[in-house]
Amino acid sequence: MIIKYSKAEILIESCLQTLSVGANLFMLVLGPATSVWLSWFVFFHTRVWWLVPLYFVWYIYDFESPKYGSHMSVRFRRLRLFKYLVSYFPISIRKTAELNPSENYLIANHPHGIISVGAFANFLTDANSFSKLFPGIRSYLCTLDLNFFWPIRREYLQLLGKNGFASVKSTVDGLSSATCSGAVSRSKESVGYLISRPGGGNAVVIVVGGAEEALESEPGAHRIILRERKGFVKVAIKYG
């Protein structure tokens, strides 16, 4: 059966895809500055000023949670918003092997790209049905602790299951400080926490090229920065 779409339907779909990309870019790129302005505005110019100190009490109390992926929301990862995101590029995931849900995994991702949109879509959202392709596996993407410093964006990333990996060069030799996104924070204790959990089912994803590889991004070319970033192999051997 051939399904035909009207020009209006195609236009609406295209607009929704573009808005989805724009919304995600806004949150990831402009979110920090917006959160600072919004906090200032609410505190000094609204009657609900008390929400700001209340949030920061929660912020301090919950400061360590990005290390462990404490607030992941399955419903949030399955929002239609992310379906439009993967359709825009498009982004897909191809399964070539089974993953045993009784084991934990450390996955090296390449290429980094400008802001790792492919890794974001496939491992932080369920837009490409990761949960159906790999039942029993929870994917975590590693990133800088700095990404969890900013209000609002911090909660956004945590709902997706993203954890911080602060300055990895100072903690796990060979890992780029900009490459690990989402399963751990600050030191190898974060990665180790997830890939050593009894019962298995955790897949920790590291974008090994880091910010240096992002600067090498060019259409039609895939360059990987790996020589000084083999620490993830050491971590895999230690916990594997």
mmCIF file with all atom_site columns, C-alpha atoms in Angstrom, residues 5 20 35 43 64 73 84 89 97 105 109 121-122 125 129 142 159 161 163 174-175 182 186 199 213 218 223 232 234:
data_model
loop_
_atom_site.group_PDB
_atom_site.id
_atom_site.type_symbol
_atom_site.label_atom_id
_atom_site.label_alt_id
_atom_site.label_comp_id
_atom_site.label_asym_id
_atom_site.label_entity_id
_atom_site.label_seq_id
_atom_site.pdbx_PDB_ins_code
_atom_site.Cartn_x
_atom_site.Cartn_y
_atom_site.Cartn_z
_atom_site.occupancy
_atom_site.B_iso_or_equiv
_atom_site.pdbx_formal_charge
_atom_site.auth_seq_id
_atom_site.auth_comp_id
_atom_site.auth_asym_id
_atom_site.auth_atom_id
_atom_site.pdbx_PDB_model_num
ATOM 1  C CA . TYR A 1 5   ? 1.064  12.832 2.009  1.00 0.00 ? 5   TYR A CA 1
ATOM 2  C CA . SER A 1 20  ? 12.601 19.891 17.625 1.00 0.00 ? 20  SER A CA 1
ATOM 3  C CA . SER A 1 35  ? 18.688 29.705 33.236 1.00 0.00 ? 35  SER A CA 1
ATOM 4  C CA . PHE A 1 43  ? 13.732 36.158 42.087 1.00 0.00 ? 43  PHE A CA 1
ATOM 5  C CA . GLU A 1 64  ? 25.992 14.412 43.479 1.00 0.00 ? 64  GLU A CA 1
ATOM 6  C CA . SER A 1 73  ? 12.711 9.158  33.143 1.00 0.00 ? 73  SER A CA 1
ATOM 7  C CA . TYR A 1 84  ? 11.178 14.564 15.190 1.00 0.00 ? 84  TYR A CA 1
ATOM 8  C CA . PHE A 1 89  ? 18.836 14.448 9.970  1.00 0.00 ? 89  PHE A CA 1
ATOM 9  C CA . ALA A 1 97  ? 25.050 -7.996 17.839 1.00 0.00 ? 97  ALA A CA 1
ATOM 10 C CA . TYR A 1 105 ? 29.068 -2.737 28.844 1.00 0.00 ? 105 TYR A CA 1
ATOM 11 C CA . ASN A 1 109 ? 31.337 6.011  20.276 1.00 0.00 ? 109 ASN A CA 1
ATOM 12 C CA . ALA A 1 121 ? 19.689 10.713 19.969 1.00 0.00 ? 121 ALA A CA 1
ATOM 13 C CA . ASN A 1 122 ? 20.594 7.014  20.128 1.00 0.00 ? 122 ASN A CA 1
ATOM 14 C CA . THR A 1 125 ? 16.612 9.091  24.048 1.00 0.00 ? 125 THR A CA 1
ATOM 15 C CA . SER A 1 129 ? 13.753 2.242  19.950 1.00 0.00 ? 129 SER A CA 1
ATOM 16 C CA . CYS A 1 142 ? 29.038 10.477 29.500 1.00 0.00 ? 142 CYS A CA 1
ATOM 17 C CA . LEU A 1 159 ? 15.813 13.120 32.950 1.00 0.00 ? 159 LEU A CA 1
ATOM 18 C CA . GLY A 1 161 ? 19.866 9.717  32.103 1.00 0.00 ? 161 GLY A CA 1
ATOM 19 C CA . ASN A 1 163 ? 25.689 11.853 34.004 1.00 0.00 ? 163 ASN A CA 1
ATOM 20 C CA . GLY A 1 174 ? 43.816 8.802  28.510 1.00 0.00 ? 174 GLY A CA 1
ATOM 21 C CA . LEU A 1 175 ? 40.139 9.783  28.552 1.00 0.00 ? 175 LEU A CA 1
ATOM 22 C CA . GLY A 1 182 ? 26.314 10.917 30.841 1.00 0.00 ? 182 GLY A CA 1
ATOM 23 C CA . ARG A 1 186 ? 34.361 13.477 38.200 1.00 0.00 ? 186 ARG A CA 1
ATOM 24 C CA . GLY A 1 199 ? 22.802 -7.774 37.836 1.00 0.00 ? 199 GLY A CA 1
ATOM 25 C CA . GLU A 1 213 ? 37.873 15.591 17.494 1.00 0.00 ? 213 GLU A CA 1
ATOM 26 C CA . GLU A 1 218 ? 33.982 18.004 8.256  1.00 0.00 ? 218 GLU A CA 1
ATOM 27 C CA . ARG A 1 223 ? 38.797 11.582 11.750 1.00 0.00 ? 223 ARG A CA 1
ATOM 28 C CA . PHE A 1 232 ? 38.600 3.704  28.285 1.00 0.00 ? 232 PHE A CA 1
ATOM 29 C CA . LYS A 1 234 ? 42.099 0.432  30.781 1.00 0.00 ? 234 LYS A CA 1
#
